[in-house]
């Protein structure tokens, strides 16, 4: 049973992160990826440059939220965050350098200055303040297709040390909204943290890592997810349906998990809640509570706890928490 705990005062952020903004995937067949993400899922193609596609969802005015780059092995190249001002980029560089983490200024298409760095576990991160702006498409209903994705929402990572990851990102100004605790060890098994005022911009799930578990797109209506299931089950993507549809206990969101042709997991996500109040209390869940995964009690499949996307050139370690969740038979 979930319980409320007193909200801890938020630490002053060393620089101002607005939100999680983009992910770059390496895909092995750019044409197959385009058919999945554009023709089927319904993302909009902003640009195509050689071996790369730049995609955005229908509400997004930034040039892209997904970069797809063709390569020999599926991987995740980075997770990206927008900061408030260009000065925040300099403050971010000072923060990471002071912790002996790499700082590199990179050139990325359609973006202003880009700071590339890593967290203490090696997760490659990008921070930027400016990206080319494009006209909004949210009222261009003739362009709605697939699941009608509106915006990128969050990234979830497998983490070998969830307590450590939650503490580090809290030090960047992220606020804890929900967490799962293993009662036997007293350690966090999973944690959800936010900057933009809903349940999460980034989350961590106990497991061999770091690896990307999934990125998620916000969908306006759960019925769009049902319609999307009809579409993909009859157009060659039946085997790509991994989990759902359902309603999470954690976040209260209506969800569906699918995989792209290279196995990158995408969550389609709707109906979570607002967390902007400074005294918003984190919700605690027990690892053995069957409603934490799905409010209706259905456990997740084993693949959901074991399969993820490797970050390029990042070694994985086994988790420090040996707690076991409820897994579907």
mmCIF file of C-alpha atoms in Angstrom:
data_model
loop_
_atom_site.group_PDB
_atom_site.id
_atom_site.type_symbol
_atom_site.label_atom_id
_atom_site.label_comp_id
_atom_site.label_asym_id
_atom_site.label_seq_id
_atom_site.Cartn_x
_atom_site.Cartn_y
_atom_site.Cartn_z
ATOM 1 C CA UNK A 1 0.000 0.000 0.000
ATOM 2 C CA UNK A 2 1.393 3.404 -0.951
ATOM 3 C CA UNK A 3 2.029 5.934 1.807
ATOM 4 C CA UNK A 4 2.939 9.610 1.907
ATOM 5 C CA UNK A 5 6.177 10.823 3.434
ATOM 6 C CA UNK A 6 7.078 14.371 4.384
ATOM 7 C CA UNK A 7 8.547 16.341 1.507
ATOM 8 C CA UNK A 8 12.228 17.157 2.003
ATOM 9 C CA UNK A 9 13.268 20.753 1.263
ATOM 10 C CA UNK A 10 14.570 21.012 -2.267
ATOM 11 C CA UNK A 11 18.279 21.778 -2.465
ATOM 12 C CA UNK A 12 19.200 24.877 -4.488
ATOM 13 C CA UNK A 13 19.850 23.776 -8.055
ATOM 14 C CA UNK A 14 23.409 24.486 -9.268
ATOM 15 C CA UNK A 15 21.922 25.373 -12.665
ATOM 16 C CA UNK A 16 18.380 25.514 -14.005
ATOM 17 C CA UNK A 17 17.243 22.409 -15.920
ATOM 18 C CA UNK A 18 13.905 22.939 -17.647
ATOM 19 C CA UNK A 19 13.094 19.362 -18.670
ATOM 20 C CA UNK A 20 14.305 16.167 -20.263
ATOM 21 C CA UNK A 21 14.343 17.004 -23.967
ATOM 22 C CA UNK A 22 15.784 14.379 -26.298
ATOM 23 C CA UNK A 23 17.335 10.968 -26.839
ATOM 24 C CA UNK A 24 19.718 9.794 -29.552
ATOM 25 C CA UNK A 25 19.447 6.187 -30.662
ATOM 26 C CA UNK A 26 21.749 4.200 -32.913
ATOM 27 C CA UNK A 27 19.646 2.053 -35.243
ATOM 28 C CA UNK A 28 20.870 -0.586 -37.665
ATOM 29 C CA UNK A 29 18.416 0.127 -40.520
ATOM 30 C CA UNK A 30 17.423 3.766 -40.934
ATOM 31 C CA UNK A 31 14.620 2.930 -43.395
ATOM 32 C CA UNK A 32 13.047 0.415 -41.022
ATOM 33 C CA UNK A 33 13.382 2.932 -38.187
ATOM 34 C CA UNK A 34 11.711 5.643 -40.258
ATOM 35 C CA UNK A 35 8.806 3.332 -41.066
ATOM 36 C CA UNK A 36 8.335 2.600 -37.372
ATOM 37 C CA UNK A 37 8.808 6.074 -35.872
ATOM 38 C CA UNK A 38 7.290 8.252 -38.618
ATOM 39 C CA UNK A 39 4.886 6.126 -40.651
ATOM 40 C CA UNK A 40 3.600 4.012 -37.748
ATOM 41 C CA UNK A 41 4.212 5.763 -34.410
ATOM 42 C CA UNK A 42 3.370 9.169 -35.868
ATOM 43 C CA UNK A 43 6.399 11.335 -35.085
ATOM 44 C CA UNK A 44 7.131 14.164 -37.525
ATOM 45 C CA UNK A 45 10.306 14.245 -39.616
ATOM 46 C CA UNK A 46 12.064 17.590 -39.081
ATOM 47 C CA UNK A 47 15.191 16.836 -41.109
ATOM 48 C CA UNK A 48 17.169 14.060 -42.733
ATOM 49 C CA UNK A 49 20.949 14.384 -43.019
ATOM 50 C CA UNK A 50 22.889 11.500 -44.505
ATOM 51 C CA UNK A 51 22.565 8.641 -42.044
ATOM 52 C CA UNK A 52 20.448 10.500 -39.456
ATOM 53 C CA UNK A 53 16.788 11.376 -38.905
ATOM 54 C CA UNK A 54 15.586 14.191 -36.626
ATOM 55 C CA UNK A 55 12.059 13.722 -35.299
ATOM 56 C CA UNK A 56 9.642 15.634 -33.103
ATOM 57 C CA UNK A 57 6.181 15.137 -31.671
ATOM 58 C CA UNK A 58 3.174 17.267 -32.541
ATOM 59 C CA UNK A 59 3.294 19.796 -29.687
ATOM 60 C CA UNK A 60 7.045 20.269 -29.789
ATOM 61 C CA UNK A 61 8.415 23.498 -31.217
ATOM 62 C CA UNK A 62 12.026 22.484 -30.729
ATOM 63 C CA UNK A 63 13.530 20.961 -33.859
ATOM 64 C CA UNK A 64 13.724 17.396 -32.536
ATOM 65 C CA UNK A 65 13.310 15.178 -29.521
ATOM 66 C CA UNK A 66 14.591 11.963 -31.126
ATOM 67 C CA UNK A 67 17.757 11.615 -33.199
ATOM 68 C CA UNK A 68 18.154 8.343 -35.056
ATOM 69 C CA UNK A 69 21.625 7.600 -36.403
ATOM 70 C CA UNK A 70 22.445 4.503 -38.433
ATOM 71 C CA UNK A 71 25.202 2.285 -37.078
ATOM 72 C CA UNK A 72 26.279 -1.351 -36.820
ATOM 73 C CA UNK A 73 24.956 -2.055 -33.294
ATOM 74 C CA UNK A 74 21.809 -0.724 -31.545
ATOM 75 C CA UNK A 75 22.737 1.660 -28.735
ATOM 76 C CA UNK A 76 21.837 4.888 -26.978
ATOM 77 C CA UNK A 77 24.238 7.768 -27.583
ATOM 78 C CA UNK A 78 22.888 10.274 -25.069
ATOM 79 C CA UNK A 79 20.015 11.628 -23.031
ATOM 80 C CA UNK A 80 19.466 15.368 -23.398
ATOM 81 C CA UNK A 81 18.152 18.128 -21.130
ATOM 82 C CA UNK A 82 17.214 21.704 -21.868
ATOM 83 C CA UNK A 83 18.477 24.389 -19.489
ATOM 84 C CA UNK A 84 16.908 27.808 -18.998
ATOM 85 C CA UNK A 85 19.653 30.120 -20.279
ATOM 86 C CA UNK A 86 23.017 30.008 -21.950
ATOM 87 C CA UNK A 87 24.558 31.046 -18.605
ATOM 88 C CA UNK A 88 23.166 27.849 -17.110
ATOM 89 C CA UNK A 89 25.367 25.918 -19.539
ATOM 90 C CA UNK A 90 28.451 27.555 -18.056
ATOM 91 C CA UNK A 91 27.208 26.799 -14.539
ATOM 92 C CA UNK A 92 26.594 23.190 -15.581
ATOM 93 C CA UNK A 93 30.139 22.935 -16.950
ATOM 94 C CA UNK A 94 31.507 24.234 -13.631
ATOM 95 C CA UNK A 95 29.371 21.768 -11.691
ATOM 96 C CA UNK A 96 30.492 18.682 -13.610
ATOM 97 C CA UNK A 97 34.139 19.776 -13.768
ATOM 98 C CA UNK A 98 34.149 20.299 -9.987
ATOM 99 C CA UNK A 99 33.172 16.645 -9.610
ATOM 100 C CA UNK A 100 35.903 15.434 -11.985
ATOM 101 C CA UNK A 101 33.353 14.503 -14.629
ATOM 102 C CA UNK A 102 34.119 15.173 -18.322
ATOM 103 C CA UNK A 103 33.174 18.497 -19.910
ATOM 104 C CA UNK A 104 33.108 18.866 -23.686
ATOM 105 C CA UNK A 105 31.578 21.558 -25.881
ATOM 106 C CA UNK A 106 30.072 19.854 -28.918
ATOM 107 C CA UNK A 107 28.542 20.932 -32.198
ATOM 108 C CA UNK A 108 25.171 19.317 -32.854
ATOM 109 C CA UNK A 109 22.924 19.989 -35.858
ATOM 110 C CA UNK A 110 20.057 22.430 -35.265
ATOM 111 C CA UNK A 111 21.268 23.301 -31.741
ATOM 112 C CA UNK A 112 23.226 26.113 -30.104
ATOM 113 C CA UNK A 113 26.036 25.396 -27.667
ATOM 114 C CA UNK A 114 25.880 21.823 -26.390
ATOM 115 C CA UNK A 115 27.589 20.629 -23.227
ATOM 116 C CA UNK A 116 28.414 16.931 -23.269
ATOM 117 C CA UNK A 117 29.246 15.183 -20.014
ATOM 118 C CA UNK A 118 28.492 12.014 -18.042
ATOM 119 C CA UNK A 119 27.038 11.218 -14.672
ATOM 120 C CA UNK A 120 29.131 9.250 -12.122
ATOM 121 C CA UNK A 121 27.978 5.918 -13.618
ATOM 122 C CA UNK A 122 28.907 6.898 -17.169
ATOM 123 C CA UNK A 123 25.504 7.875 -18.597
ATOM 124 C CA UNK A 124 26.220 10.254 -21.522
ATOM 125 C CA UNK A 125 24.324 13.527 -21.053
ATOM 126 C CA UNK A 126 23.749 16.575 -23.250
ATOM 127 C CA UNK A 127 22.675 20.013 -22.027
ATOM 128 C CA UNK A 128 21.650 22.908 -24.251
ATOM 129 C CA UNK A 129 19.748 26.199 -24.016
ATOM 130 C CA UNK A 130 18.887 26.851 -27.662
ATOM 131 C CA UNK A 131 17.495 24.649 -30.415
ATOM 132 C CA UNK A 132 16.072 25.702 -33.778
ATOM 133 C CA UNK A 133 12.379 26.531 -33.361
ATOM 134 C CA UNK A 134 9.697 25.256 -35.723
ATOM 135 C CA UNK A 135 5.989 26.104 -36.041
ATOM 136 C CA UNK A 136 3.727 24.198 -33.685
ATOM 137 C CA UNK A 137 1.688 21.382 -35.231
ATOM 138 C CA UNK A 138 -0.697 20.672 -32.350
ATOM 139 C CA UNK A 139 -3.671 22.076 -34.299
ATOM 140 C CA UNK A 140 -2.564 20.633 -37.645
ATOM 141 C CA UNK A 141 -4.939 17.715 -37.205
ATOM 142 C CA UNK A 142 -4.452 16.552 -40.765
ATOM 143 C CA UNK A 143 -0.917 15.511 -39.753
ATOM 144 C CA UNK A 144 -2.007 13.386 -36.807
ATOM 145 C CA UNK A 145 -1.298 9.718 -37.389
ATOM 146 C CA UNK A 146 -0.293 6.586 -35.501
ATOM 147 C CA UNK A 147 -0.644 7.089 -31.743
ATOM 148 C CA UNK A 148 -0.697 10.898 -32.176
ATOM 149 C CA UNK A 149 2.316 11.609 -29.896
ATOM 150 C CA UNK A 150 2.322 15.132 -28.459
ATOM 151 C CA UNK A 151 5.638 15.488 -26.625
ATOM 152 C CA UNK A 152 8.538 13.576 -25.177
ATOM 153 C CA UNK A 153 8.029 13.094 -21.459
ATOM 154 C CA UNK A 154 10.801 11.170 -19.684
ATOM 155 C CA UNK A 155 13.594 8.635 -19.759
ATOM 156 C CA UNK A 156 13.883 5.628 -17.450
ATOM 157 C CA UNK A 157 17.285 4.011 -16.818
ATOM 158 C CA UNK A 158 18.459 0.747 -15.322
ATOM 159 C CA UNK A 159 20.735 1.804 -12.448
ATOM 160 C CA UNK A 160 23.090 -0.389 -10.397
ATOM 161 C CA UNK A 161 22.721 2.021 -7.445
ATOM 162 C CA UNK A 162 19.276 3.654 -7.360
ATOM 163 C CA UNK A 163 19.941 5.426 -4.037
ATOM 164 C CA UNK A 164 23.128 6.941 -5.428
ATOM 165 C CA UNK A 165 21.510 7.966 -8.709
ATOM 166 C CA UNK A 166 18.526 9.562 -6.963
ATOM 167 C CA UNK A 167 20.871 11.497 -4.655
ATOM 168 C CA UNK A 168 23.068 12.713 -7.524
ATOM 169 C CA UNK A 169 20.160 13.927 -9.672
ATOM 170 C CA UNK A 170 18.506 15.526 -6.624
ATOM 171 C CA UNK A 171 21.752 17.496 -6.389
ATOM 172 C CA UNK A 172 21.048 18.755 -9.926
ATOM 173 C CA UNK A 173 17.681 20.094 -8.757
ATOM 174 C CA UNK A 174 15.441 17.139 -9.597
ATOM 175 C CA UNK A 175 12.688 16.462 -7.043
ATOM 176 C CA UNK A 176 11.617 12.994 -5.930
ATOM 177 C CA UNK A 177 7.933 12.263 -6.628
ATOM 178 C CA UNK A 178 7.573 8.496 -6.071
ATOM 179 C CA UNK A 179 9.877 5.666 -5.076
ATOM 180 C CA UNK A 180 9.873 1.943 -4.407
ATOM 181 C CA UNK A 181 11.672 0.686 -1.335
ATOM 182 C CA UNK A 182 12.916 -2.813 -0.671
ATOM 183 C CA UNK A 183 11.774 -3.320 2.921
ATOM 184 C CA UNK A 184 14.391 -5.998 3.597
ATOM 185 C CA UNK A 185 17.398 -3.851 2.706
ATOM 186 C CA UNK A 186 15.898 -0.406 3.261
ATOM 187 C CA UNK A 187 17.290 0.637 -0.148
ATOM 188 C CA UNK A 188 15.425 2.265 -2.994
ATOM 189 C CA UNK A 189 14.592 -0.195 -5.759
ATOM 190 C CA UNK A 190 13.279 2.511 -8.113
ATOM 191 C CA UNK A 191 12.895 6.310 -8.067
ATOM 192 C CA UNK A 192 11.011 8.901 -10.129
ATOM 193 C CA UNK A 193 12.306 12.511 -10.251
ATOM 194 C CA UNK A 194 11.028 15.601 -12.029
ATOM 195 C CA UNK A 195 11.886 19.128 -13.139
ATOM 196 C CA UNK A 196 8.873 20.113 -15.273
ATOM 197 C CA UNK A 197 6.088 19.546 -12.753
ATOM 198 C CA UNK A 198 4.638 16.142 -13.569
ATOM 199 C CA UNK A 199 5.736 12.751 -12.187
ATOM 200 C CA UNK A 200 9.130 12.473 -13.836
ATOM 201 C CA UNK A 201 11.706 13.638 -16.312
ATOM 202 C CA UNK A 202 14.061 10.847 -15.316
ATOM 203 C CA UNK A 203 13.581 7.605 -13.411
ATOM 204 C CA UNK A 204 15.830 4.822 -12.213
ATOM 205 C CA UNK A 205 15.017 1.119 -11.975
ATOM 206 C CA UNK A 206 17.247 -1.351 -10.136
ATOM 207 C CA UNK A 207 19.211 -3.490 -12.567
ATOM 208 C CA UNK A 208 22.439 -4.127 -14.416
ATOM 209 C CA UNK A 209 23.477 -0.797 -15.767
ATOM 210 C CA UNK A 210 23.622 1.902 -16.633
ATOM 211 C CA UNK A 211 21.343 1.109 -19.561
ATOM 212 C CA UNK A 212 18.370 2.942 -21.019
ATOM 213 C CA UNK A 213 15.165 1.183 -20.062
ATOM 214 C CA UNK A 214 12.869 3.382 -22.170
ATOM 215 C CA UNK A 215 11.941 6.855 -23.272
ATOM 216 C CA UNK A 216 8.297 7.920 -23.208
ATOM 217 C CA UNK A 217 5.958 10.074 -25.268
ATOM 218 C CA UNK A 218 2.918 11.805 -23.841
ATOM 219 C CA UNK A 219 -0.379 10.839 -25.497
ATOM 220 C CA UNK A 220 -3.482 13.013 -25.044
ATOM 221 C CA UNK A 221 -6.054 10.251 -24.821
ATOM 222 C CA UNK A 222 -5.835 6.598 -23.672
ATOM 223 C CA UNK A 223 -8.134 5.714 -26.575
ATOM 224 C CA UNK A 224 -5.335 6.727 -28.957
ATOM 225 C CA UNK A 225 -3.250 3.949 -27.393
ATOM 226 C CA UNK A 226 -6.055 1.428 -27.942
ATOM 227 C CA UNK A 227 -6.390 2.518 -31.572
ATOM 228 C CA UNK A 228 -2.614 2.264 -31.977
ATOM 229 C CA UNK A 229 -2.721 -1.338 -30.746
ATOM 230 C CA UNK A 230 -5.224 -2.144 -33.498
ATOM 231 C CA UNK A 231 -2.884 -0.511 -36.013
ATOM 232 C CA UNK A 232 0.374 -2.203 -35.061
ATOM 233 C CA UNK A 233 -1.173 -5.625 -34.441
ATOM 234 C CA UNK A 234 -2.343 -5.698 -38.067
ATOM 235 C CA UNK A 235 0.607 -4.016 -39.821
ATOM 236 C CA UNK A 236 3.513 -6.296 -38.921
ATOM 237 C CA UNK A 237 4.363 -5.079 -35.399
ATOM 238 C CA UNK A 238 2.421 -7.552 -33.241
ATOM 239 C CA UNK A 239 5.641 -8.970 -31.759
ATOM 240 C CA UNK A 240 6.747 -5.425 -30.812
ATOM 241 C CA UNK A 241 4.014 -5.120 -28.164
ATOM 242 C CA UNK A 242 5.779 -5.889 -24.888
ATOM 243 C CA UNK A 243 3.524 -4.774 -22.035
ATOM 244 C CA UNK A 244 0.087 -3.225 -21.587
ATOM 245 C CA UNK A 245 -2.148 -1.476 -22.095
ATOM 246 C CA UNK A 246 -2.660 -0.789 -18.411
ATOM 247 C CA UNK A 247 -2.586 1.785 -15.655
ATOM 248 C CA UNK A 248 0.480 2.167 -13.493
ATOM 249 C CA UNK A 249 0.073 2.340 -9.739
ATOM 250 C CA UNK A 250 3.201 4.483 -9.690
ATOM 251 C CA UNK A 251 2.398 7.720 -11.606
ATOM 252 C CA UNK A 252 -1.255 6.683 -12.237
ATOM 253 C CA UNK A 253 -0.454 6.861 -15.960
ATOM 254 C CA UNK A 254 -2.179 4.827 -18.653
ATOM 255 C CA UNK A 255 0.592 3.087 -20.587
ATOM 256 C CA UNK A 256 1.748 0.836 -23.383
ATOM 257 C CA UNK A 257 5.317 -0.413 -23.981
ATOM 258 C CA UNK A 258 6.451 -1.270 -27.493
ATOM 259 C CA UNK A 259 9.869 -1.879 -29.013
ATOM 260 C CA UNK A 260 11.244 -0.509 -32.256
ATOM 261 C CA UNK A 261 12.859 -2.799 -34.884
ATOM 262 C CA UNK A 262 16.183 -2.659 -32.967
ATOM 263 C CA UNK A 263 14.665 -3.401 -29.558
ATOM 264 C CA UNK A 264 14.697 0.167 -28.197
ATOM 265 C CA UNK A 265 11.757 0.337 -25.769
ATOM 266 C CA UNK A 266 9.226 3.177 -26.135
ATOM 267 C CA UNK A 267 6.506 3.945 -23.620
ATOM 268 C CA UNK A 268 3.288 5.614 -24.730
ATOM 269 C CA UNK A 269 2.100 7.484 -21.682
ATOM 270 C CA UNK A 270 -0.996 9.429 -20.602
ATOM 271 C CA UNK A 271 -2.819 10.780 -17.548
ATOM 272 C CA UNK A 272 -0.231 11.244 -14.794
ATOM 273 C CA UNK A 273 -0.550 14.146 -12.333
ATOM 274 C CA UNK A 274 0.817 17.562 -11.349
ATOM 275 C CA UNK A 275 3.714 17.874 -8.879
ATOM 276 C CA UNK A 276 4.619 21.583 -9.002
ATOM 277 C CA UNK A 277 3.893 22.466 -5.351
ATOM 278 C CA UNK A 278 7.129 22.831 -3.346
ATOM 279 C CA UNK A 279 5.707 20.718 -0.507
ATOM 280 C CA UNK A 280 4.555 17.898 -2.767
ATOM 281 C CA UNK A 281 5.169 14.714 -0.779
ATOM 282 C CA UNK A 282 6.932 11.760 -2.436
ATOM 283 C CA UNK A 283 4.844 8.584 -2.494
ATOM 284 C CA UNK A 284 6.500 5.445 -1.159
ATOM 285 C CA UNK A 285 5.719 1.972 -2.533
ATOM 286 C CA UNK A 286 6.693 -1.455 -1.246
ATOM 287 C CA UNK A 287 8.532 -3.648 -3.746
ATOM 288 C CA UNK A 288 6.093 -6.508 -3.131
ATOM 289 C CA UNK A 289 2.943 -4.431 -3.621
ATOM 290 C CA UNK A 290 1.263 -5.840 -6.763
ATOM 291 C CA UNK A 291 -0.454 -2.526 -7.543
ATOM 292 C CA UNK A 292 2.809 -0.543 -7.865
ATOM 293 C CA UNK A 293 3.539 -1.897 -11.344
ATOM 294 C CA UNK A 294 -0.051 -1.942 -12.547
ATOM 295 C CA UNK A 295 -2.944 -0.578 -10.530
ATOM 296 C CA UNK A 296 -5.019 -3.499 -11.801
ATOM 297 C CA UNK A 297 -2.512 -5.990 -10.348
ATOM 298 C CA UNK A 298 -1.011 -7.488 -13.527
ATOM 299 C CA UNK A 299 2.773 -8.023 -13.114
ATOM 300 C CA UNK A 300 5.302 -7.015 -15.753
ATOM 301 C CA UNK A 301 7.048 -9.633 -17.921
ATOM 302 C CA UNK A 302 10.615 -10.697 -17.194
ATOM 303 C CA UNK A 303 11.891 -8.822 -20.271
ATOM 304 C CA UNK A 304 10.775 -5.546 -18.697
ATOM 305 C CA UNK A 305 13.204 -6.117 -15.790
ATOM 306 C CA UNK A 306 16.116 -7.499 -17.819
ATOM 307 C CA UNK A 307 16.224 -6.000 -21.334
ATOM 308 C CA UNK A 308 17.485 -2.501 -22.046
ATOM 309 C CA UNK A 309 19.577 -0.499 -24.488
ATOM 310 C CA UNK A 310 23.329 -0.249 -23.906
ATOM 311 C CA UNK A 311 24.900 3.194 -23.827
ATOM 312 C CA UNK A 312 27.751 3.454 -26.322
ATOM 313 C CA UNK A 313 31.153 2.700 -24.787
ATOM 314 C CA UNK A 314 29.762 2.467 -21.235
ATOM 315 C CA UNK A 315 30.494 -0.613 -19.108
ATOM 316 C CA UNK A 316 27.690 -2.074 -17.002
ATOM 317 C CA UNK A 317 27.838 -3.334 -13.426
ATOM 318 C CA UNK A 318 25.494 -5.533 -11.432
ATOM 319 C CA UNK A 319 23.043 -3.850 -9.017
ATOM 320 C CA UNK A 320 23.862 -3.478 -5.333
ATOM 321 C CA UNK A 321 20.233 -4.245 -4.429
ATOM 322 C CA UNK A 322 19.300 -7.915 -4.709
ATOM 323 C CA UNK A 323 15.577 -7.357 -4.074
ATOM 324 C CA UNK A 324 13.217 -9.179 -6.430
ATOM 325 C CA UNK A 325 10.021 -7.629 -7.807
ATOM 326 C CA UNK A 326 6.865 -9.511 -8.733
ATOM 327 C CA UNK A 327 7.398 -10.939 -12.241
ATOM 328 C CA UNK A 328 4.766 -12.407 -14.541
ATOM 329 C CA UNK A 329 5.066 -16.205 -14.931
#
